[in-house]
PDB file of C-alpha atoms in Angstrom:
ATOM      1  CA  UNK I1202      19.802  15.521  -9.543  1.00 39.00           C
ATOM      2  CA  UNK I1203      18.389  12.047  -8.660  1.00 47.00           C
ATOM      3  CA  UNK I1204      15.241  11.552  -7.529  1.00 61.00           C
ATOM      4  CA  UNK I1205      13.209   9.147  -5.497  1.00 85.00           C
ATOM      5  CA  UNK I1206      14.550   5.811  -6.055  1.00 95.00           C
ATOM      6  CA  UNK I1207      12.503   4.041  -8.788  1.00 98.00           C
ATOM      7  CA  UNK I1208       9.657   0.839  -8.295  1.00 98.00           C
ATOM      8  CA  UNK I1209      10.550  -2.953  -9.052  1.00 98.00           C
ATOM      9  CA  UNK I1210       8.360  -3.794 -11.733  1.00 99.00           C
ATOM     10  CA  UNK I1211       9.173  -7.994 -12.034  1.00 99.00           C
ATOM     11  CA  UNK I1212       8.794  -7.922 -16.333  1.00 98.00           C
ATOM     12  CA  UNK I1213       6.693 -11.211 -16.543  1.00 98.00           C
ATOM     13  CA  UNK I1214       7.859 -12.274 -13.329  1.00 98.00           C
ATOM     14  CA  UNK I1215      11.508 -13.144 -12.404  1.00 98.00           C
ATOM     15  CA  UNK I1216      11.985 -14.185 -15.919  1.00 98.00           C
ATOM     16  CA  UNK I1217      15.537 -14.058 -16.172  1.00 97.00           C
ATOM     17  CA  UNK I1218      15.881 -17.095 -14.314  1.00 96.00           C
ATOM     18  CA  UNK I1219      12.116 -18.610 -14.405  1.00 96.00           C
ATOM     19  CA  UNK I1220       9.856 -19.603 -17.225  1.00 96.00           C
ATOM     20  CA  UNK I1221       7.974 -16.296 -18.030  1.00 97.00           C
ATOM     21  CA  UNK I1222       4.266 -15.817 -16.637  1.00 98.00           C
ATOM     22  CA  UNK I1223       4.195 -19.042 -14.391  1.00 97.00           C
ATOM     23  CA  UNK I1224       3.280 -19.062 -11.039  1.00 96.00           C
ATOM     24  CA  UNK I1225       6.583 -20.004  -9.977  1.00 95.00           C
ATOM     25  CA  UNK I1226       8.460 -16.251 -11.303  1.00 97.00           C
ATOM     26  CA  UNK I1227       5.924 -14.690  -9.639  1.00 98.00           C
ATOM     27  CA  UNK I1228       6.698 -16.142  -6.719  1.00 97.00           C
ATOM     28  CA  UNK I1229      10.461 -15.992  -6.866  1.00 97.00           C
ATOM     29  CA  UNK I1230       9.997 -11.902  -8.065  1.00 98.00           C
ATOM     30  CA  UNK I1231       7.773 -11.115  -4.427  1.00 98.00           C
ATOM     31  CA  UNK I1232      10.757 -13.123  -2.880  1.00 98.00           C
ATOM     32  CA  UNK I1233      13.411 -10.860  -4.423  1.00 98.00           C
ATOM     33  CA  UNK I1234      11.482  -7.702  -3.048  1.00 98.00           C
ATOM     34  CA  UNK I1235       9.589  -6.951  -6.347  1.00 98.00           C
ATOM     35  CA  UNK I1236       7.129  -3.811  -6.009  1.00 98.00           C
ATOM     36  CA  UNK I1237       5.276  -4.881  -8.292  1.00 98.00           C
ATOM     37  CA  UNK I1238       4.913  -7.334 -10.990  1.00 99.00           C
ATOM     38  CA  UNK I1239       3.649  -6.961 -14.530  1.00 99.00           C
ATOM     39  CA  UNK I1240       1.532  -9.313 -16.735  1.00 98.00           C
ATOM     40  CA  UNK I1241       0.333  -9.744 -20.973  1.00 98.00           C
ATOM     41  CA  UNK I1242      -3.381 -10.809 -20.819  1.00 98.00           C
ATOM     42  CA  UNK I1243      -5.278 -12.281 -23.801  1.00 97.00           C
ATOM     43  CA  UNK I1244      -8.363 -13.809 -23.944  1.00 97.00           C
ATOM     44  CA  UNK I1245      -8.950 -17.444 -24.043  1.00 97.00           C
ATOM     45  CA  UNK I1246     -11.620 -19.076 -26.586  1.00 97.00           C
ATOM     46  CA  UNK I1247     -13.586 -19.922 -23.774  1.00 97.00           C
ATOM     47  CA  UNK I1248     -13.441 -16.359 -22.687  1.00 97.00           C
ATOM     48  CA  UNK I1249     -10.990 -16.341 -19.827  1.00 98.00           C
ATOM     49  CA  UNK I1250      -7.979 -13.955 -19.133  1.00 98.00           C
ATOM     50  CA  UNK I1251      -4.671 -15.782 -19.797  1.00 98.00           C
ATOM     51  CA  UNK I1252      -1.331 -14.213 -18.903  1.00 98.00           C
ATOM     52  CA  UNK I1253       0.747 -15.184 -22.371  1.00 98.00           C
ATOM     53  CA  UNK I1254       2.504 -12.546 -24.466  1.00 98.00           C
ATOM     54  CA  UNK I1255       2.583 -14.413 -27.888  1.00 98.00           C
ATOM     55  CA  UNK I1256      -0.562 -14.592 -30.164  1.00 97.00           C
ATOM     56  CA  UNK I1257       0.632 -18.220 -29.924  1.00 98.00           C
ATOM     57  CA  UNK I1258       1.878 -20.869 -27.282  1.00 98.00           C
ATOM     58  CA  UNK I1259       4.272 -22.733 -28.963  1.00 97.00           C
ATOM     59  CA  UNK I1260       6.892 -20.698 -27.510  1.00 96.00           C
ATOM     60  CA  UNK I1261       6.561 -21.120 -24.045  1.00 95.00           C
ATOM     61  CA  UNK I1262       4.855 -24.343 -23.791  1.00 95.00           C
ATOM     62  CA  UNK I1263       4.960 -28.062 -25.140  1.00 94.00           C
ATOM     63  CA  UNK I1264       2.138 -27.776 -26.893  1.00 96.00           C
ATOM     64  CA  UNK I1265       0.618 -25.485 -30.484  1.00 98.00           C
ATOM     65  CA  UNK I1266      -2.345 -23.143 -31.474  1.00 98.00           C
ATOM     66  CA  UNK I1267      -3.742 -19.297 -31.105  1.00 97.00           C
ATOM     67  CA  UNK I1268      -4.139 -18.180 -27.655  1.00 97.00           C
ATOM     68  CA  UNK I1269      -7.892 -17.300 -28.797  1.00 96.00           C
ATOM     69  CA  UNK I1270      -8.524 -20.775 -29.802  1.00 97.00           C
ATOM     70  CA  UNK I1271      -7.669 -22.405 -27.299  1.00 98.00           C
ATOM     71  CA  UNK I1272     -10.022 -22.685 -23.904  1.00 98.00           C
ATOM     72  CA  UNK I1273      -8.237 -23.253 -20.744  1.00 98.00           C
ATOM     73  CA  UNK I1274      -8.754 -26.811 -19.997  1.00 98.00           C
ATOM     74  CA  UNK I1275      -6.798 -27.305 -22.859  1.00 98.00           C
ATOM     75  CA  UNK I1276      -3.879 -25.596 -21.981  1.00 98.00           C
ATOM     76  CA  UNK I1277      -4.156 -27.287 -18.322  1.00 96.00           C
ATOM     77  CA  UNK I1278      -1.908 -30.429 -18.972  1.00 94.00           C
ATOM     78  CA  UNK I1279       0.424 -28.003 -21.038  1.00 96.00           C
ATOM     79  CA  UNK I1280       3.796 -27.502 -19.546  1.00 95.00           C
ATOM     80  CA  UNK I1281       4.817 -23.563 -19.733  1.00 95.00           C
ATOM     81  CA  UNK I1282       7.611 -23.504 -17.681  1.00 93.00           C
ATOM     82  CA  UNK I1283       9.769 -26.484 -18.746  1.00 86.00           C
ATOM     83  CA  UNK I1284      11.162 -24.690 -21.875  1.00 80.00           C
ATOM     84  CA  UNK I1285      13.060 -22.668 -19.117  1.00 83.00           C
ATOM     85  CA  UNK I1286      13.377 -24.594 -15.854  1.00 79.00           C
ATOM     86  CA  UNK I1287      11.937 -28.153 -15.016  1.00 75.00           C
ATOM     87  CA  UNK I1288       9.565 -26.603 -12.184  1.00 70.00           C
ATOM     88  CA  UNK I1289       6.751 -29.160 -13.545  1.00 71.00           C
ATOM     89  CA  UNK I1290       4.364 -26.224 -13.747  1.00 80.00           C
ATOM     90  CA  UNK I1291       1.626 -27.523 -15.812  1.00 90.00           C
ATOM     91  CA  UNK I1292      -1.747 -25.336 -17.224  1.00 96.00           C
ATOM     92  CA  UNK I1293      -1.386 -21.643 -18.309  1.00 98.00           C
ATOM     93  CA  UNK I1294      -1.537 -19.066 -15.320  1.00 98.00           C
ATOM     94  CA  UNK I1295      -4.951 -16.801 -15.879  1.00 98.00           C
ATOM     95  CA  UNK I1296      -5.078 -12.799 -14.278  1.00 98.00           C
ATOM     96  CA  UNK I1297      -7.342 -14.480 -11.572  1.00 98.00           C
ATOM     97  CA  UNK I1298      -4.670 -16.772 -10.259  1.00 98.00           C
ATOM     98  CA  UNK I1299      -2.335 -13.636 -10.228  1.00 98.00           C
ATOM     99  CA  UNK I1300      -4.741 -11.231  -8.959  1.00 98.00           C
ATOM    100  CA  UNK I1301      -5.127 -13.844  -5.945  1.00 98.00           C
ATOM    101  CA  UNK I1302      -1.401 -14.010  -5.565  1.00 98.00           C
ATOM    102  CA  UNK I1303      -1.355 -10.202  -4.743  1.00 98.00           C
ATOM    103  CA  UNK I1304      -4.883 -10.231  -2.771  1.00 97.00           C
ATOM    104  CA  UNK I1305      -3.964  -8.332   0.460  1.00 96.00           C
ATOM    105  CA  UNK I1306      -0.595  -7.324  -0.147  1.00 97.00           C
ATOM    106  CA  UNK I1307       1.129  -3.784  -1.274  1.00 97.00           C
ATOM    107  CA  UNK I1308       2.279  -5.413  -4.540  1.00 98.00           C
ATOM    108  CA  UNK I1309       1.166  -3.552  -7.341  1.00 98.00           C
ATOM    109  CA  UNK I1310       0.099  -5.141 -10.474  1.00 98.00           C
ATOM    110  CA  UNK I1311       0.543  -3.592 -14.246  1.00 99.00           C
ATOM    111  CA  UNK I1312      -1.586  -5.452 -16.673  1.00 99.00           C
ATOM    112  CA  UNK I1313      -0.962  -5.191 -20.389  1.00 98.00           C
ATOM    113  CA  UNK I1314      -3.706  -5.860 -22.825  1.00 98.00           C
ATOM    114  CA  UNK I1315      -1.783  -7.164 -26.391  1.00 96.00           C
ATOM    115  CA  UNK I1316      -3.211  -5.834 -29.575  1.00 94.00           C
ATOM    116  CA  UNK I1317      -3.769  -6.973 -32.234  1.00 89.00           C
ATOM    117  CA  UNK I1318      -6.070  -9.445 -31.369  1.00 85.00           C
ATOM    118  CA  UNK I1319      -9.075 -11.767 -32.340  1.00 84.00           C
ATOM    119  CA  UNK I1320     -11.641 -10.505 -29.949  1.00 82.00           C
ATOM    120  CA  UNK I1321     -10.595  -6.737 -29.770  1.00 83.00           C
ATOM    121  CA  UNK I1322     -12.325  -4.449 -27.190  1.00 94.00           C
ATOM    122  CA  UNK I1323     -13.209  -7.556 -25.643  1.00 96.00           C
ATOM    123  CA  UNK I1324      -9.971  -8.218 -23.720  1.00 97.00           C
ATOM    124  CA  UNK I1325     -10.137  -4.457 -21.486  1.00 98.00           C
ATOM    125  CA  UNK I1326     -14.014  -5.284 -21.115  1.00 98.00           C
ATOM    126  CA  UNK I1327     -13.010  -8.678 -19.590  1.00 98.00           C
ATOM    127  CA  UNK I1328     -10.290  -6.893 -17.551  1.00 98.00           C
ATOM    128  CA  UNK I1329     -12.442  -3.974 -16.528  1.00 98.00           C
ATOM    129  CA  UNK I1330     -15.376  -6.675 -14.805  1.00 98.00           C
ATOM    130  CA  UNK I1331     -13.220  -9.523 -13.518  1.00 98.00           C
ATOM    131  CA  UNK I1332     -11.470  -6.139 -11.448  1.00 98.00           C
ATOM    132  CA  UNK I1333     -14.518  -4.825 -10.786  1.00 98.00           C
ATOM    133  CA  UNK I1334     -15.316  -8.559  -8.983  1.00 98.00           C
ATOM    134  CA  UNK I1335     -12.726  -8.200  -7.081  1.00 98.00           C
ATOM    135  CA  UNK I1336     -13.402  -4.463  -5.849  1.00 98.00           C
ATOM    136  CA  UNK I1337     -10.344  -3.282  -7.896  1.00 98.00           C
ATOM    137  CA  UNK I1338     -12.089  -1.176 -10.801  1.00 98.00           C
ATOM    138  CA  UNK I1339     -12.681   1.974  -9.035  1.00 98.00           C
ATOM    139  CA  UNK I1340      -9.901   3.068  -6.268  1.00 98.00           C
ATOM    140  CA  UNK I1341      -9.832   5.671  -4.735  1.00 96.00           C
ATOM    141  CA  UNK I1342      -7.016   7.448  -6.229  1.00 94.00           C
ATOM    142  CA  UNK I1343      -4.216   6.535  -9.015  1.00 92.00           C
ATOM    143  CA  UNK I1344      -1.885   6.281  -6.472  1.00 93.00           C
ATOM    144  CA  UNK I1345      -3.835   3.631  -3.956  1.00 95.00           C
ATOM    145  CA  UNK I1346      -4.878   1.962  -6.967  1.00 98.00           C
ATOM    146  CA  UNK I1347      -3.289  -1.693  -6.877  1.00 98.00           C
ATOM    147  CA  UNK I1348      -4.245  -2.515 -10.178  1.00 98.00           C
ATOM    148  CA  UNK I1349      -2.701  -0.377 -13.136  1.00 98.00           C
ATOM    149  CA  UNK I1350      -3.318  -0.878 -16.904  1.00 98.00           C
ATOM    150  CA  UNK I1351      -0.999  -0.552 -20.437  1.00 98.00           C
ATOM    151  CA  UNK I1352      -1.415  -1.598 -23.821  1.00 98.00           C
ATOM    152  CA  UNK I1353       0.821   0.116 -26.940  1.00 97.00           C
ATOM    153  CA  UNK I1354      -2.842   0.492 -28.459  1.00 96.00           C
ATOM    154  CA  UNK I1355      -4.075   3.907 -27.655  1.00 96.00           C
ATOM    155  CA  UNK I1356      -7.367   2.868 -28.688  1.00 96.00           C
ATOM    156  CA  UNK I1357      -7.289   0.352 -25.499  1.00 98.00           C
ATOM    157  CA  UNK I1358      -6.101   2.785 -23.086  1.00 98.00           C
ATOM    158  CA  UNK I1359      -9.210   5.189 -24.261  1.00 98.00           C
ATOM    159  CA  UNK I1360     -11.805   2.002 -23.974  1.00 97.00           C
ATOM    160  CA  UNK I1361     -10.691   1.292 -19.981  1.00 98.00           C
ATOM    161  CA  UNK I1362     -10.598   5.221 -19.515  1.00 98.00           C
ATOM    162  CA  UNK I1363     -13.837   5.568 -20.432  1.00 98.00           C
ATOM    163  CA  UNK I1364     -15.460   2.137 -18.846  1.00 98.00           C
ATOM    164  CA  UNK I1365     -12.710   2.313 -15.609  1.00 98.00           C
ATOM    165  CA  UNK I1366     -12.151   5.965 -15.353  1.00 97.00           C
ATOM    166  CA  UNK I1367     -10.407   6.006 -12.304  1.00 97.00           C
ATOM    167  CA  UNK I1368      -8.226   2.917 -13.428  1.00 98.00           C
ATOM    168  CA  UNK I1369      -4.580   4.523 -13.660  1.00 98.00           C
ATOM    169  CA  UNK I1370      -3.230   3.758 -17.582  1.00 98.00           C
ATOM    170  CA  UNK I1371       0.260   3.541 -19.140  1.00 98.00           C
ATOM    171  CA  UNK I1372       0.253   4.395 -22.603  1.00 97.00           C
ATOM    172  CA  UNK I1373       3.701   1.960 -23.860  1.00 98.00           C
ATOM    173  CA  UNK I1374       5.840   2.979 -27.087  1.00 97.00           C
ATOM    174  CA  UNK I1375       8.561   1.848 -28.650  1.00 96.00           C
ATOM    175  CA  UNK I1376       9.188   4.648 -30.698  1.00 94.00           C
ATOM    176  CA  UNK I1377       8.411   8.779 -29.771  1.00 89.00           C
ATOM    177  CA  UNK I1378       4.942   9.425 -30.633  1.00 78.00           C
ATOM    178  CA  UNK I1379       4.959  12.632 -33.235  1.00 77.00           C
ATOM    179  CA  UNK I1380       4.487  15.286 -31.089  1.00 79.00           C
ATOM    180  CA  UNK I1381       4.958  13.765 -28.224  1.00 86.00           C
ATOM    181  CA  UNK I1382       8.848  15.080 -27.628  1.00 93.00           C
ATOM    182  CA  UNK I1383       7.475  17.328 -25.117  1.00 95.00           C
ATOM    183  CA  UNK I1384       6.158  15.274 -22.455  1.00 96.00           C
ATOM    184  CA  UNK I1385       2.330  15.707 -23.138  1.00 96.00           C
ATOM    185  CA  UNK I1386      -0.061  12.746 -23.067  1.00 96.00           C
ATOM    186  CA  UNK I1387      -3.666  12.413 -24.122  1.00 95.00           C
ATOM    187  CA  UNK I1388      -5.899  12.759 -21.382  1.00 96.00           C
ATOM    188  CA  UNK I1389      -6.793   9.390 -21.425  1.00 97.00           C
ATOM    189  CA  UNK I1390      -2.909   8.267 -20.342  1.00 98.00           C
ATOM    190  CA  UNK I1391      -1.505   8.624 -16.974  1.00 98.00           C
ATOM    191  CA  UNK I1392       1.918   7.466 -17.198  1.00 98.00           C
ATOM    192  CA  UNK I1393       4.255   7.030 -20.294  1.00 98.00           C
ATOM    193  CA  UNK I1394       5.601   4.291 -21.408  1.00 98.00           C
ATOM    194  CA  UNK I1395       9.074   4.069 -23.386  1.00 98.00           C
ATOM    195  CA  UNK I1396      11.432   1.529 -24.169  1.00 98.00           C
ATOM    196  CA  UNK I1397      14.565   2.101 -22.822  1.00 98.00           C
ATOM    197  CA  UNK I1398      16.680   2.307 -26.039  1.00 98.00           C
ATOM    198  CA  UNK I1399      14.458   5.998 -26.291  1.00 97.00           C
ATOM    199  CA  UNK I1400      15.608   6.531 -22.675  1.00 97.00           C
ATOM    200  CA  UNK I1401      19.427   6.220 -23.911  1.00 98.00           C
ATOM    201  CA  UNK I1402      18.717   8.420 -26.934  1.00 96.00           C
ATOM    202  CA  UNK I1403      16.763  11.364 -24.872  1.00 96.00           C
ATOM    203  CA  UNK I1404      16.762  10.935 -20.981  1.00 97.00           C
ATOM    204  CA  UNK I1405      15.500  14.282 -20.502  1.00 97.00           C
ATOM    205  CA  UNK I1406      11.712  12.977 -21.811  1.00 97.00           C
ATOM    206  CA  UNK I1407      11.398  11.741 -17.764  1.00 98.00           C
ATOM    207  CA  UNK I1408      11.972  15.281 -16.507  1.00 97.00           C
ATOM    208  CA  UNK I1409       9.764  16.780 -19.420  1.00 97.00           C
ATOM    209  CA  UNK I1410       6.613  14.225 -19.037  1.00 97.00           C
ATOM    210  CA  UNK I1411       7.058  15.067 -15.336  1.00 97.00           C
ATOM    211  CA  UNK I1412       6.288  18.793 -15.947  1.00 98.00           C
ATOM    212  CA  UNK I1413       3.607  17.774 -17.476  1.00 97.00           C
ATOM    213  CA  UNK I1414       2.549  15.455 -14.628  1.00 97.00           C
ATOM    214  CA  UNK I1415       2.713  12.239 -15.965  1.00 97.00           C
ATOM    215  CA  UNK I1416       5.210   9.443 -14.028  1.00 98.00           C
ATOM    216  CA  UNK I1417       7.699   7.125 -16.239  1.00 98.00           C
ATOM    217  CA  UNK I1418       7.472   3.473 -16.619  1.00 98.00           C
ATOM    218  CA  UNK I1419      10.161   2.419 -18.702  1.00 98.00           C
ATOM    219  CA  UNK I1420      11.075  -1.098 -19.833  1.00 98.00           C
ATOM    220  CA  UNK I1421      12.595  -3.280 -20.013  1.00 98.00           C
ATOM    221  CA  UNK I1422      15.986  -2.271 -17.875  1.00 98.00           C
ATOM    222  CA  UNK I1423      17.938  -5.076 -16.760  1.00 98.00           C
ATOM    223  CA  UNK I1424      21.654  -4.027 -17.520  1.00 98.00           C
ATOM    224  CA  UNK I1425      23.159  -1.788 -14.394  1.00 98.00           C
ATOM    225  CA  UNK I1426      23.876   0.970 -17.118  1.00 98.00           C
ATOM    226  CA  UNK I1427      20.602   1.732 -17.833  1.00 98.00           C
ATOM    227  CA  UNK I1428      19.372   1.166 -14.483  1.00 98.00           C
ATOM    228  CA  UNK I1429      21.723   4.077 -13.365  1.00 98.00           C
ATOM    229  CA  UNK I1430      20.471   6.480 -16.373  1.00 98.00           C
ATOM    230  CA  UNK I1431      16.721   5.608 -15.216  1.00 98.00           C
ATOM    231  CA  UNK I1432      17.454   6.180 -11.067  1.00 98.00           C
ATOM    232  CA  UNK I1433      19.202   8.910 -12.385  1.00 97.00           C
ATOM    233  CA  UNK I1434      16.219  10.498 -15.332  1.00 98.00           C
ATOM    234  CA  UNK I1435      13.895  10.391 -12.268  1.00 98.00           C
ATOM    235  CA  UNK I1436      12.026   7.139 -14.030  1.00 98.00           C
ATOM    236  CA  UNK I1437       9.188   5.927 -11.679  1.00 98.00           C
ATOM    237  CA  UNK I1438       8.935   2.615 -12.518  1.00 98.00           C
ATOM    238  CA  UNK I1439      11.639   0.282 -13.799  1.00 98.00           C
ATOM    239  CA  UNK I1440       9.989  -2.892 -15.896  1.00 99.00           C
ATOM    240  CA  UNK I1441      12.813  -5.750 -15.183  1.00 98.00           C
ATOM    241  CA  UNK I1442      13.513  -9.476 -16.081  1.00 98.00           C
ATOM    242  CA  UNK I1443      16.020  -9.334 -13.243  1.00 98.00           C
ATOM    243  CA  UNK I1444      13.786  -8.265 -10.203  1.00 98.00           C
ATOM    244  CA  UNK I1445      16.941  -9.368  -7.148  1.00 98.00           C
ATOM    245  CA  UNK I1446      19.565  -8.021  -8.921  1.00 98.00           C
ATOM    246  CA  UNK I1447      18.024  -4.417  -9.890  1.00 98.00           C
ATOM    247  CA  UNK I1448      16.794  -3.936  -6.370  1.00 98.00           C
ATOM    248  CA  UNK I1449      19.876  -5.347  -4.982  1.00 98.00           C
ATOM    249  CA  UNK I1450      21.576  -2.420  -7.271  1.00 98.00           C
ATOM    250  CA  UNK I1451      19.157   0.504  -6.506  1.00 97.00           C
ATOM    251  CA  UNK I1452      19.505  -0.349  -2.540  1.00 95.00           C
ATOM    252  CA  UNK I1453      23.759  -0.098  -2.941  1.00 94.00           C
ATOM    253  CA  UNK I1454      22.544   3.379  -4.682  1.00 90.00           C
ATOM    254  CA  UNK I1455      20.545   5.347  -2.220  1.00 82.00           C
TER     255      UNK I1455
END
């Protein structure tokens, strides 16, 4: 039986058709309806939180080096978006320019912290105090709670646990954790994580790690196939690079 029709989660923004973690696909994906958008943070060298999912920026920008090198005046006259779409964005986006694009509105925000990095434990401490700043660390409940956090490392899921304990978590995999066929999640995880090729293999895990109390967020789902199998698996939240389109398709649905 279907349930509840699954959240928008803009993957990165609307990065199907903008340059990935710019301003400018954040702002098309709250145009297209998005519920909420999602976000890689690393930390600068000059100890800032930058939204970039590579250990490096030569992907997404004009110019070359290690994230964690790098401070952000450096990356300011750097064009990220014109490797996708001449917007003439210039100067990397940081969580505080995102977190201000979201200030007052409904739109949730899932922040993942990338591992392996330079400064370790450092990146969830920086996330855990510039939220706290902006009264966002402690909510009242999961579900209120506009900020949420993920990582694939369960050993930075534990740290913002135990620093932000009422900071809802995602634990993300891209393969079934041993034991974890059942549903069950450590106590330090609110909401699991898989990629949707484990979806297509077993979508019975959503009913199971619902049992069990723990919500879906699965990514990353842009094909109308496995949008169906997720409305249909009872996912909660559907990561997308196609924020417009999957709405469009889940609203033709209900």
């Amino acid at each position: 039986m279907c349930q509840a029709t699954p959240a928008v989660v803009a993957h990165r923004g609307a990065s199907a058709q903008r340059a990935e973690h710019t301003l400018g696909a954040y702002e098309l994906a709250l145009e297209q309806g998005a519920d909420a958008l999602e976000c890689d943070v690393r930390v600068s060298r000059d100890g800032h939180l930058v939204c970039v999912h590579d250990r490096r920026i030569d992907r997404t920008s004009n110019g070359r080096g290690v994230v964690s090198e790098l401070t952000v005046p450096m990356m300011s006259g750097l064009d990220f978006s014109g490797w996708r779409n001449p917007s003439g964005e210039r100067g990397v986006l940081t969580l505080e320019m995102l977190l201000e694009l979201v200030a007052g509105t409904s739109v949730k925000l899932f922040v993942e912290t990338k591992h392996p990095v330079r400064y370790a434990g450092l990146v969830e401490a920086k996330l855990v105090a510039l939220l706290a700043r902006h009264g966002l660390a402690a909510p009242r409940d999961a579900e209120s709670s506009q900020v949420v956090m993920m990582s694939f490392s369960s050993n930075a899921v534990r740290r913002v646990r135990q620093t932000a304990p009422r900071l809802p978590t995602v634990l993300l995999f891209d393969r079934m954790p041993n034991g974890r066929r059942s549903g069950e999640l450590p106590s330090w995880a609110d909401c699991a994580g898989p990629d949707i090729r484990l979806l297509r293999q077993d979508p019975g895990y959503v009913a199971r790690a619902a049992e069990r109390g723990h919500p879906t967020y699965c990514w990353t789902v842009d094909e109308p196939a496995d949008i169906e199998l997720c409305r249909r698996a009872g996912v909660r939240y559907i990561a997308t690079n196609r924020p417009g389109s999957t709405r469009s398709y889940l609203v033709d649905q209900r």
